[in-house]
Short mmCIF file of C-alpha atoms and ligand atoms in Angstrom, two decimals:
data_model
loop_
_atom_site.label_atom_id
_atom_site.label_comp_id
_atom_site.label_asym_id
_atom_site.label_seq_id
_atom_site.Cartn_x
_atom_site.Cartn_y
_atom_site.Cartn_z
CA MET Z 720 35.33 -21.60 17.34
CA GLY Z 721 36.56 -19.77 14.24
CA ARG Z 722 34.88 -16.89 12.50
CA ILE Z 723 32.82 -19.13 10.19
CA ALA Z 724 31.87 -21.76 12.77
CA MET Z 725 28.73 -21.68 14.90
CA LEU Z 726 27.09 -25.07 15.20
CA MET Z 727 23.71 -25.56 16.85
CA ASN Z 728 23.62 -26.70 20.47
CA ARG Z 729 21.53 -29.69 21.57
CA ALA Z 730 18.41 -27.67 22.41
CA GLU Z 731 18.31 -26.01 19.01
CA THR Z 732 19.05 -29.27 17.19
CA LEU Z 733 16.04 -30.84 18.93
CA LEU Z 734 13.84 -27.84 18.14
CA VAL Z 735 14.87 -27.55 14.48
CA ASN Z 736 14.18 -31.25 13.92
CA SER Z 737 10.90 -31.32 15.87
CA THR Z 738 7.49 -32.00 14.35
CA PRO Z 739 6.09 -28.51 15.17
CA ARG Z 740 9.03 -26.88 13.39
CA ARG Z 741 8.48 -29.14 10.34
CA TRP Z 742 4.82 -28.18 10.27
CA LEU Z 743 5.64 -24.49 10.55
CA GLN Z 744 8.08 -24.81 7.65
CA ARG Z 745 5.72 -26.86 5.48
CA PHE Z 746 2.40 -25.16 6.16
CA TYR Z 747 3.45 -21.55 6.78
CA GLU Z 748 6.97 -20.61 5.63
CA ILE Z 749 6.78 -22.47 2.32
CA GLN Z 750 3.39 -20.96 1.55
CA VAL Z 751 4.70 -17.42 2.14
CA LEU Z 752 7.80 -18.04 0.02
CA LEU Z 753 5.75 -19.58 -2.79
CA ARG Z 754 3.43 -16.59 -2.74
CA PHE Z 755 6.35 -14.15 -3.12
CA GLY Z 756 8.62 -16.13 -5.44
CA GLY Z 757 6.55 -18.87 -7.05
CA ARG Z 758 7.64 -22.34 -8.14
CA LEU Z 759 10.83 -23.00 -10.07
CA LEU Z 760 11.11 -24.19 -13.64
CA PRO Z 761 11.27 -28.01 -13.92
CA ARG Z 762 15.01 -28.16 -14.67
CA ALA Z 763 15.96 -25.47 -12.16
CA ARG Z 764 19.21 -25.89 -10.23
CA ALA Z 765 18.70 -24.98 -6.57
CA LEU Z 766 21.06 -24.58 -3.64
CA GLU Z 767 20.13 -24.80 0.03
CA ILE Z 768 22.61 -23.22 2.44
CA GLY Z 769 22.65 -24.67 5.96
CA CYS Z 770 20.45 -27.62 5.00
CA GLY Z 771 20.41 -29.22 8.47
CA SER Z 772 18.74 -32.62 8.23
CA GLY Z 773 17.60 -32.00 4.65
CA TYR Z 774 13.89 -31.37 5.16
CA GLY Z 775 14.12 -27.99 3.40
CA SER Z 776 15.82 -29.58 0.37
CA GLN Z 777 13.01 -32.14 0.22
CA LEU Z 778 10.50 -29.27 0.10
CA VAL Z 779 12.58 -27.47 -2.54
CA LEU Z 780 12.29 -30.57 -4.74
CA GLU Z 781 8.67 -31.42 -4.01
CA ARG Z 782 6.98 -28.06 -3.37
CA PHE Z 783 9.11 -25.68 -5.41
CA GLY Z 784 9.67 -28.20 -8.20
CA ALA Z 785 13.46 -27.87 -8.51
CA GLY Z 786 15.13 -30.25 -10.94
CA ARG Z 787 18.03 -30.77 -8.60
CA VAL Z 788 19.36 -29.43 -5.31
CA ASP Z 789 22.85 -28.94 -3.98
CA ALA Z 790 22.90 -28.56 -0.21
CA VAL Z 791 25.65 -27.49 2.13
CA ASP Z 792 25.99 -27.51 5.92
CA LEU Z 793 28.89 -26.77 8.23
CA ASP Z 794 28.04 -29.70 10.50
CA PRO Z 795 29.08 -33.14 9.18
CA ALA Z 796 26.46 -34.82 11.41
CA MET Z 797 23.74 -32.81 9.67
CA ILE Z 798 25.06 -33.76 6.24
CA GLU Z 799 24.89 -37.40 7.27
CA ARG Z 800 21.26 -37.00 8.39
CA ALA Z 801 20.41 -35.15 5.20
CA GLY Z 802 22.03 -37.96 3.18
CA GLN Z 803 19.70 -40.49 4.77
CA ARG Z 804 16.61 -38.36 4.21
CA LEU Z 805 17.43 -37.46 0.61
CA ALA Z 806 18.91 -40.79 -0.62
CA ARG Z 807 15.73 -41.62 -2.53
CA TYR Z 808 16.26 -38.63 -4.86
CA GLY Z 809 19.48 -40.15 -6.21
CA ASP Z 810 21.62 -37.82 -8.32
CA ARG Z 811 19.06 -35.01 -8.12
CA VAL Z 812 20.71 -34.16 -4.77
CA ARG Z 813 24.34 -33.36 -4.03
CA LEU Z 814 25.41 -32.80 -0.42
CA ALA Z 815 28.57 -31.17 0.85
CA GLN Z 816 30.04 -30.27 4.20
CA GLY Z 817 31.34 -26.70 4.21
CA SER Z 818 30.48 -23.08 4.81
CA ALA Z 819 27.93 -20.89 3.08
CA THR Z 820 30.61 -18.20 3.19
CA ASP Z 821 32.83 -20.14 0.74
CA LEU Z 822 30.73 -22.11 -1.73
CA ARG Z 823 33.67 -22.56 -4.08
CA SER Z 824 35.47 -24.69 -1.51
CA ALA Z 825 32.32 -26.49 -0.37
CA LEU Z 826 30.69 -27.25 -3.74
CA ASN Z 827 33.04 -25.90 -6.36
CA ALA Z 828 30.21 -23.43 -7.06
CA GLY Z 829 30.98 -21.04 -9.88
CA ASP Z 830 29.42 -17.66 -10.62
CA SER Z 831 25.77 -17.89 -11.79
CA ASP Z 832 25.55 -21.64 -11.14
CA TYR Z 833 22.09 -21.63 -9.50
CA ASP Z 834 18.57 -20.58 -10.46
CA ALA Z 835 17.52 -20.36 -6.82
CA VAL Z 836 19.10 -20.30 -3.38
CA PHE Z 837 17.19 -21.20 -0.19
CA ASP Z 838 17.96 -20.04 3.35
CA PHE Z 839 15.77 -21.59 6.05
CA GLY Z 840 17.03 -19.82 9.14
CA ILE Z 841 20.78 -20.18 8.79
CA VAL Z 842 22.40 -16.82 7.96
CA HIS Z 843 21.91 -15.56 11.55
CA HIS Z 844 24.18 -18.45 12.63
CA ILE Z 845 27.11 -17.16 10.62
CA PRO Z 846 29.49 -14.69 12.25
CA ASP Z 847 30.48 -13.22 8.86
CA TRP Z 848 26.89 -13.22 7.58
CA ARG Z 849 27.68 -10.58 4.94
CA ALA Z 850 30.09 -13.02 3.27
CA ALA Z 851 27.24 -15.54 2.99
CA ILE Z 852 24.96 -12.96 1.31
CA ALA Z 853 27.81 -12.05 -1.06
CA GLU Z 854 28.11 -15.73 -2.00
CA VAL Z 855 24.36 -15.96 -2.66
CA GLY Z 856 24.64 -12.96 -5.00
CA ARG Z 857 27.65 -14.50 -6.75
CA VAL Z 858 26.25 -17.99 -7.38
CA LEU Z 859 22.78 -16.88 -8.52
CA VAL Z 860 22.20 -16.62 -12.26
CA PRO Z 861 20.78 -13.25 -13.44
CA GLY Z 862 17.01 -13.72 -13.07
CA GLY Z 863 17.61 -16.19 -10.20
CA ARG Z 864 15.90 -15.96 -6.82
CA PHE Z 865 16.92 -16.00 -3.19
CA TYR Z 866 14.22 -17.41 -0.89
CA PHE Z 867 14.92 -16.51 2.73
CA GLU Z 868 13.52 -17.02 6.20
CA GLU Z 869 15.64 -15.33 8.86
CA VAL Z 870 15.92 -14.51 12.55
CA THR Z 871 16.82 -10.94 13.55
CA ALA Z 872 19.02 -9.44 16.29
CA HIS Z 873 15.78 -8.53 18.09
CA ALA Z 874 14.85 -12.21 18.45
CA LEU Z 875 18.38 -13.27 19.37
CA ALA Z 876 18.39 -10.70 22.21
CA ARG Z 877 15.29 -12.23 23.79
CA PRO Z 878 15.92 -14.10 27.08
CA ILE Z 879 14.55 -17.36 25.71
CA TYR Z 880 17.03 -17.34 22.79
CA GLN Z 881 19.88 -16.34 25.09
CA ARG Z 882 19.08 -19.06 27.60
CA LEU Z 883 18.41 -21.94 25.23
CA PHE Z 884 20.53 -21.44 22.12
CA ASP Z 885 24.06 -20.52 21.02
CA HIS Z 886 24.36 -17.84 18.36
CA PRO Z 887 27.01 -15.31 17.40
CA THR Z 888 26.54 -12.29 19.65
CA GLU Z 889 28.17 -9.53 17.61
CA ASP Z 890 27.08 -7.83 14.42
CA ARG Z 891 23.64 -9.43 14.18
CA PHE Z 892 21.16 -7.90 11.75
CA THR Z 893 17.79 -6.21 11.83
CA ALA Z 894 15.36 -6.89 8.99
CA GLU Z 895 16.43 -3.58 7.40
CA GLN Z 896 20.13 -4.43 7.60
CA PHE Z 897 19.49 -7.83 6.02
CA ILE Z 898 17.52 -6.25 3.18
CA ASP Z 899 20.18 -3.53 2.75
CA GLU Z 900 22.85 -6.20 2.45
CA LEU Z 901 20.82 -7.97 -0.23
CA ALA Z 902 20.64 -4.68 -2.15
CA HIS Z 903 24.39 -4.21 -1.68
CA HIS Z 904 24.89 -7.43 -3.67
CA GLY Z 905 22.37 -6.49 -6.34
CA LEU Z 906 19.47 -8.55 -4.98
CA VAL Z 907 16.07 -6.87 -5.25
CA VAL Z 908 13.23 -7.84 -2.94
CA LEU Z 909 10.15 -8.96 -4.86
CA GLY Z 910 7.01 -7.27 -3.53
CA SER Z 911 7.25 -7.05 0.21
CA VAL Z 912 8.86 -8.89 3.10
CA THR Z 913 6.80 -10.61 5.79
CA ARG Z 914 7.98 -9.48 9.23
CA ILE Z 915 6.84 -11.19 12.39
CA SER Z 916 7.06 -8.93 15.44
CA GLY Z 917 10.51 -7.65 14.49
CA ASP Z 918 11.87 -11.16 15.18
CA TYR Z 919 11.59 -12.96 11.85
CA LEU Z 920 11.51 -12.06 8.20
CA LEU Z 921 10.51 -14.04 5.14
CA GLY Z 922 10.82 -12.99 1.54
CA VAL Z 923 12.26 -13.50 -1.92
CA ALA Z 924 14.86 -11.36 -3.69
CA ALA Z 925 15.81 -11.56 -7.36
CA LYS Z 926 19.10 -10.97 -9.13
CA PRO Z 927 18.13 -8.69 -12.02
CA ILE Z 928 18.89 -9.54 -15.63
CA PRO Z 929 21.17 -6.80 -17.01
CA ALA Z 930 19.46 -4.57 -19.57
CA ARG Z 931 20.60 -5.20 -23.17
CA SER Z 932 22.45 -2.39 -24.81
CA ASP Z 933 21.51 -2.59 -28.51
CA GLY Z 934 23.69 -0.39 -30.18
C1 LIG H 1015 18.78 -23.36 12.69
S1 LIG H 1015 19.57 -24.59 11.74
C2 LIG H 1015 18.53 -24.66 10.32
C3 LIG H 1015 18.66 -25.97 9.59
C4 LIG H 1015 17.69 -26.13 8.41
N1 LIG H 1015 17.88 -25.06 7.43
C5 LIG H 1015 16.27 -26.20 8.89
O1 LIG H 1015 15.50 -25.25 8.68
O2 LIG H 1015 15.91 -27.23 9.50
C6 LIG H 1015 21.04 -23.80 11.15
C7 LIG H 1015 21.94 -24.73 10.33
O3 LIG H 1015 22.98 -23.93 9.76
C8 LIG H 1015 24.19 -24.66 9.82
N2 LIG H 1015 25.31 -23.69 9.71
C9 LIG H 1015 25.80 -22.86 10.65
N3 LIG H 1015 26.79 -22.09 10.14
C10 LIG H 1015 26.92 -22.47 8.84
C11 LIG H 1015 27.78 -22.04 7.77
N4 LIG H 1015 28.72 -21.10 7.95
N5 LIG H 1015 27.63 -22.64 6.56
C12 LIG H 1015 26.71 -23.61 6.36
N6 LIG H 1015 25.88 -24.06 7.34
C13 LIG H 1015 25.98 -23.49 8.55
C14 LIG H 1015 24.11 -25.43 11.13
O4 LIG H 1015 25.00 -26.52 11.16
C15 LIG H 1015 22.63 -25.84 11.12
O5 LIG H 1015 22.42 -27.07 10.48
#
């Protein structure tokens, strides 16, 4: 597979789409992200990278209150599933197959096009994960927010991950490296980051509004 491609294997697809995972996302992850970053304004334009079957985008609309969501996934089968789940939202949702590392090609996304970007456990799947963070920084409007839930190198090195799932093996990130990369693209963590045993991190980072120079 190429440098941008790392699809989920069967075991991970089953896990990600399982009821326990949905519950975890709805009753824990979303609560943490809402506590750090709050709800969006009613007309907010949101983007979900690596949307999988679209459950996260549904939560972005219903729990975060986004006006509309664009969602991208590398796997065409996932985009098809997401299309079925999200059909009822009509033109509030736009789906595209493509890579989070090149949102211009995938969605024709320009600079500062989004008020919020959501990452529910996808950046660790991307070999060139820094390119995905750079894209998040580019497409966010000043004042916009990046809501993230990620899996670290520490988790990916665990025997259970190695046995069951397929992930890139090189250049994975610790929580600190992920946060450093956000800073490298001008994204400032709001408050603190929730870390779970060095394996997972959840938080929200903002793209600052440039100070006005009056004079
Ligand atoms: C662990 S799943 C998470 C799916 C979804 N966010 C969720 O929480 O249910 C990772 C997803 O990222 C997608 N993916 C992997 N590499 C990608 C890339 N470069 N750009 C966009 N999506 C990607 C996979 O196809 C998969 O749907």
